[in-house]
Coordinates of C-alpha atoms in Angstrom, one line a residue:
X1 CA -50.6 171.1 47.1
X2 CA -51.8 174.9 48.5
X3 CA -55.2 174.4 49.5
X4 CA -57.3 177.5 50.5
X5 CA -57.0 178.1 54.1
X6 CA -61.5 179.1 54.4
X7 CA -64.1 176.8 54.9
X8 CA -66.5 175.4 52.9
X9 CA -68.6 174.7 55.4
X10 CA -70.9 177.6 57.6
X11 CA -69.7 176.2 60.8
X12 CA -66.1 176.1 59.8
X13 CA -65.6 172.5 60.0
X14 CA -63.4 171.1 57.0
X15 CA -65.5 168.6 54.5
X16 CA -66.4 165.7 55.9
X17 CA -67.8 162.3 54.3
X18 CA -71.4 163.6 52.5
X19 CA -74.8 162.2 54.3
X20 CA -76.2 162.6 50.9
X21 CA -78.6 159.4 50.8
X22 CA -77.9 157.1 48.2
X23 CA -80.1 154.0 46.6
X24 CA -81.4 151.4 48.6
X25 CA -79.8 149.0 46.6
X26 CA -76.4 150.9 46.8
X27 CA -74.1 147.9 47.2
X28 CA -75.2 146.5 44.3
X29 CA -75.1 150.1 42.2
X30 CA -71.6 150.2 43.2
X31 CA -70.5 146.8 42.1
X32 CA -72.0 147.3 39.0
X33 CA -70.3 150.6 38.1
X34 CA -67.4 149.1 39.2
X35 CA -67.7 146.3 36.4
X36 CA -68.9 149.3 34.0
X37 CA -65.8 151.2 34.9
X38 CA -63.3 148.5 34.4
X39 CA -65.0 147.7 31.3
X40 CA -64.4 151.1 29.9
X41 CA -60.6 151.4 31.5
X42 CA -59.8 148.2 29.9
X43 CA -60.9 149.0 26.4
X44 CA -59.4 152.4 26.7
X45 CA -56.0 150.8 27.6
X46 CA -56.2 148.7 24.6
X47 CA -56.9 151.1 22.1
X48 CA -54.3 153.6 23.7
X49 CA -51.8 150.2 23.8
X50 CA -52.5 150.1 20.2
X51 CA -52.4 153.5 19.0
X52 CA -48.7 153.9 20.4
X53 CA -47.0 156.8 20.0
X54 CA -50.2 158.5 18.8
X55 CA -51.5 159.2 22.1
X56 CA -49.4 161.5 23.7
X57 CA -51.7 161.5 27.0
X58 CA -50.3 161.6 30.3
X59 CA -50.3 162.8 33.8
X60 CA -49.5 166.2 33.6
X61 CA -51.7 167.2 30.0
X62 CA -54.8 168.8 31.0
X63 CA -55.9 171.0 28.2
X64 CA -58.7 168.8 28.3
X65 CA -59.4 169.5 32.0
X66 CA -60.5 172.7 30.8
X67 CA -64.2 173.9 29.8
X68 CA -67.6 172.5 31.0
X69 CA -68.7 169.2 29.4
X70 CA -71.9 166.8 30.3
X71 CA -71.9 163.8 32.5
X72 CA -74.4 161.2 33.5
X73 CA -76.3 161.1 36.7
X74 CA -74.3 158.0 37.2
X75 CA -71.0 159.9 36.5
X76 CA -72.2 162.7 39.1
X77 CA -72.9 159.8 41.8
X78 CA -69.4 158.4 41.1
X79 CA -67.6 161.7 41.6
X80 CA -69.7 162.7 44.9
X81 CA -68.6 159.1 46.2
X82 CA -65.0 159.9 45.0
X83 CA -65.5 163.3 47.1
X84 CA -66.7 161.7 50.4
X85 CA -63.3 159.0 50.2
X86 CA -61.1 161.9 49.7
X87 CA -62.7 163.9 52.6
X88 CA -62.1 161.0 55.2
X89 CA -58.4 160.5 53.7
X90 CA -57.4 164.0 52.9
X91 CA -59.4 166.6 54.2
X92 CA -57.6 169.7 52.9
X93 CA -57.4 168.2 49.8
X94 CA -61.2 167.4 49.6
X95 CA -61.8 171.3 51.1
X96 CA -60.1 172.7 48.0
X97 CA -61.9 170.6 45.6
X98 CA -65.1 171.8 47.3
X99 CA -64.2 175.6 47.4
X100 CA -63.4 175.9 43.5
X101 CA -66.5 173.9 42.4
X102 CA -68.6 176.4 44.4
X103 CA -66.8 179.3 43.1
X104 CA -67.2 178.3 39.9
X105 CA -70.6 177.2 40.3
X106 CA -71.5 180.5 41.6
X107 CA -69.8 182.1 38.6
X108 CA -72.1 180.1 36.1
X109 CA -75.1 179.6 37.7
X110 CA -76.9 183.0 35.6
X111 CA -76.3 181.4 32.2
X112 CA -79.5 178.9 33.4
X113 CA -82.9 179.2 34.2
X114 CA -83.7 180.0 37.7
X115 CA -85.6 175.9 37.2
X116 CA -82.4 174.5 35.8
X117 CA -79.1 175.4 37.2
X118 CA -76.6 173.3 36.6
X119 CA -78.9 171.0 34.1
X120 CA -77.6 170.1 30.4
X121 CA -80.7 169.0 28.6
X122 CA -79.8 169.2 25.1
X123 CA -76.3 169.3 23.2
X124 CA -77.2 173.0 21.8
X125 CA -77.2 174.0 25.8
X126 CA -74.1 171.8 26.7
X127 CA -72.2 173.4 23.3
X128 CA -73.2 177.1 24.6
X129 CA -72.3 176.5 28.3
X130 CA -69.1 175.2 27.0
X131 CA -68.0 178.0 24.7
X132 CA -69.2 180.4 27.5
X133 CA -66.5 178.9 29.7
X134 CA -63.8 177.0 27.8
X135 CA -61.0 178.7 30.0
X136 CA -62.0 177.6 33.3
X137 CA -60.7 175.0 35.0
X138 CA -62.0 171.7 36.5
X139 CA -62.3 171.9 40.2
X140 CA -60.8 168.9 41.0
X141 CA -57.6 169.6 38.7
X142 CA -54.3 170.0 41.1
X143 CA -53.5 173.9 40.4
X144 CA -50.1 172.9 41.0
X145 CA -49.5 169.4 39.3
X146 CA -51.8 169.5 36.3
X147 CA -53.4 166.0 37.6
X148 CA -56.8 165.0 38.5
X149 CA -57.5 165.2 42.1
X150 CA -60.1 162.5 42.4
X151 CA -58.8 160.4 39.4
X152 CA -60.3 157.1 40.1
X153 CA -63.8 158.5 40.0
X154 CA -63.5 160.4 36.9
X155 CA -66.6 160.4 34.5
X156 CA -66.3 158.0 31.5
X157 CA -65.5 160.8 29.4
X158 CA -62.7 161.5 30.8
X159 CA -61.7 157.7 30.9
X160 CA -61.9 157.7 27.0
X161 CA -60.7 160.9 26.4
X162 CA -57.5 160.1 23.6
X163 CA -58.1 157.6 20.9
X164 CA -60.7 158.0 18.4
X165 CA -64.2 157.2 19.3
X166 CA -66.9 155.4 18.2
X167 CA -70.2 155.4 20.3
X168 CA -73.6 155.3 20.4
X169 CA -73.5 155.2 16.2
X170 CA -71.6 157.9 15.9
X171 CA -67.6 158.8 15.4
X172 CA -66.0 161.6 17.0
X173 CA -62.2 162.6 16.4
X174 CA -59.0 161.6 19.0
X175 CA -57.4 164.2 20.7
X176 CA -56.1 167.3 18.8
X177 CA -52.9 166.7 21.1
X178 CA -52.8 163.3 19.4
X179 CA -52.8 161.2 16.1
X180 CA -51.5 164.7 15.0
X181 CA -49.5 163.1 11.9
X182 CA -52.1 159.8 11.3
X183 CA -53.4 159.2 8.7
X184 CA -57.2 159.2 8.3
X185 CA -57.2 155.7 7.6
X186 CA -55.3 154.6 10.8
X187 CA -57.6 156.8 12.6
X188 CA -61.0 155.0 11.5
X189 CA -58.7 151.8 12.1
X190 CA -57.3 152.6 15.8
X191 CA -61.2 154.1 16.5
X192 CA -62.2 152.7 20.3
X193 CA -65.6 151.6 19.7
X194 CA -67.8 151.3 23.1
X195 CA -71.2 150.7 21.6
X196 CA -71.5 148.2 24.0
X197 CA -70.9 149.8 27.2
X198 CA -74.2 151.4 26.7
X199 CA -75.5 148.2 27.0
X200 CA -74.1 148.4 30.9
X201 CA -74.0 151.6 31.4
X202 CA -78.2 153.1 31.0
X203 CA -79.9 150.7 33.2
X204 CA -77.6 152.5 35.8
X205 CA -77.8 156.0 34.6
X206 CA -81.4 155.3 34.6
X207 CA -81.4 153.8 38.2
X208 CA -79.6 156.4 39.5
X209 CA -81.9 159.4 37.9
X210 CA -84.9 157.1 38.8
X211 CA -83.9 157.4 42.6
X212 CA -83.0 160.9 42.3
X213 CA -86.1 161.6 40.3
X214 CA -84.1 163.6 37.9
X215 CA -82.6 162.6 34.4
X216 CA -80.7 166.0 33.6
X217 CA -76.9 165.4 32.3
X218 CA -74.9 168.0 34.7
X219 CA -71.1 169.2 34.9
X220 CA -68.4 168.3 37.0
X221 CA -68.3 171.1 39.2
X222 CA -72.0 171.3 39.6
X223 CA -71.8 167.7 40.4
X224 CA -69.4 168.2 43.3
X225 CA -70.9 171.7 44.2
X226 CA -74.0 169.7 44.5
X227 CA -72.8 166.5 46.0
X228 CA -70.8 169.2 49.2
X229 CA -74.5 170.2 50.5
X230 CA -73.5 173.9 49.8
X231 CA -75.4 176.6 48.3
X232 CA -74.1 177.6 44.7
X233 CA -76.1 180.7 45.0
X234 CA -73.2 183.1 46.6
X235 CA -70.8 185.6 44.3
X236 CA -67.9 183.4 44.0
X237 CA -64.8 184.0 46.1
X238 CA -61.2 185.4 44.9
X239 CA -58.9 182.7 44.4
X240 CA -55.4 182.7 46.4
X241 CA -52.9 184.0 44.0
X242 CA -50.8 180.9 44.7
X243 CA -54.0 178.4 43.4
X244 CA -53.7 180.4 40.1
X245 CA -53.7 177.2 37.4
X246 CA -51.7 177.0 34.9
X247 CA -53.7 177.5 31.3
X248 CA -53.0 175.8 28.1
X249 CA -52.4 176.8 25.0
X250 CA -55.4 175.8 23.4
X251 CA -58.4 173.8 24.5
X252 CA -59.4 170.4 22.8
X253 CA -62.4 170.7 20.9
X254 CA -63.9 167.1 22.6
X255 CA -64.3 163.8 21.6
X256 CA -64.7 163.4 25.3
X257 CA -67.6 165.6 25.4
X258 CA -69.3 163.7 22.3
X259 CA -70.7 166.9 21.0
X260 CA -71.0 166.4 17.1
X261 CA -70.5 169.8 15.4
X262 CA -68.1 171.3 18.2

């Protein structure tokens, strides 16, 4: 892919593997998301197995790669860890991850409170920071390709993004790509339930925010903006015209994002 030719970094240097300090009891926080993660990529796969033709997701689709949506401190960790192994394997890669999500960080950092960029602290704030910027892009989204740059760290929303969903006690709807012709009884039947994965997943969210001493949800590009040691504070730069992504039609309104009333 084109990756910007200027440094993220004030001395030039290209990203490098982050000296952010993680928990003291990191090996054990990163086998256990590890089981957490393969627990959700296995369910997904079998609902998605099951469904059939009604999931029409694929490397490539990314109108769901587009517009701000809230992850878990846990989800943020993940992805700065997913930054650092791309930075030691591919460092122009990791450079043009770093310069979009501190462009665009820089772009949305007025719509918060001087106390509070980049913090989601209700669904009301996460629906209007959405809506505000349902055309931009995911920084780590290939401006060429359409696929997910740092793919194996993705936040579980993304992981589930597809089937029907039921979580937490609630249902939210597939895809608008997919189950476009199902009907409504096949839907509540093909629904990939993951009440228990909450069970794993929030003592490690917790440990994680504990450590960090901050439970705020966040985004994906303030997550990595974050996660690079950069300010977020500068007027974003003008993209290359060659980095210009290619836009969708229409944006999913998201199961992914679990926001009832979206």
């Amino acid at each position: 892919m084109a990756t910007p030719s200027r440094s993220s970094t004030p001395d030039g240097e290209r990203p490098k593997p982050s000296s952010a300090p993680e928990p003291p009891d990191a090996s054990f926080l990163v086998a256990d998301d590890r089981c957490l993660v393969a627990l959700v990529d296995a369910a997904s796969a079998e609902a998605t197995a099951k469904a059939g033709d009604h999931v029409v997701c694929g490397s490539g689709c990314s109108p769901c790669c587009f517009g701000p949506f809230s992850i878990t401190p846990l989800d943020a960790w993940r992805l700065g860890r997913g930054l650092d192994a791309l930075a030691s394997t591919a460092a122009d890669t990791a450079q043009g991850i770093v310069e979009r999500a501190l462009a665009t960080a820089a772009a949305q950092t007025s719509t918060f409170a001087p106390e509070q960029v980049g913090q989601l602290r209700s669904e009301e704030e996460e629906r209007h920071h959405y809506k505000a910027f349902a055309d931009v892009p995911c920084p780590a989204l290939c401006p060429n390709s359409g696929t997910c740059l740092i793919y194996e760290w993705r936040p579980l929303a993304c992981r589930t993004h597809g089937p029907p969903l039921h979580r937490s006690g609630d249902d939210f709807p597939p895809c608008p790509l997919c189950f476009k012709k199902a009907d409504p009884a096949l839907v509540d039947e093909m629904r990939l339930c993951l009440d228990v994965v909450d069970d794993v997943e929030t003592p490690l969210v917790e440990r994680v925010a504990a450590e960090e001493d901050n439970d705020a949800r966040t985004t994906v590009t303030f997550a990595l903006a974050a996660w690079s040691g950069s300010s977020v504070s500068a007027p974003p730069e003008t993209p290359r015209p060659d980095e210009e992504p290619h836009r969708p039609h229409s944006r999913p309104s998201s199961a992914r994002s679990a926001l009832p009333g979206e």
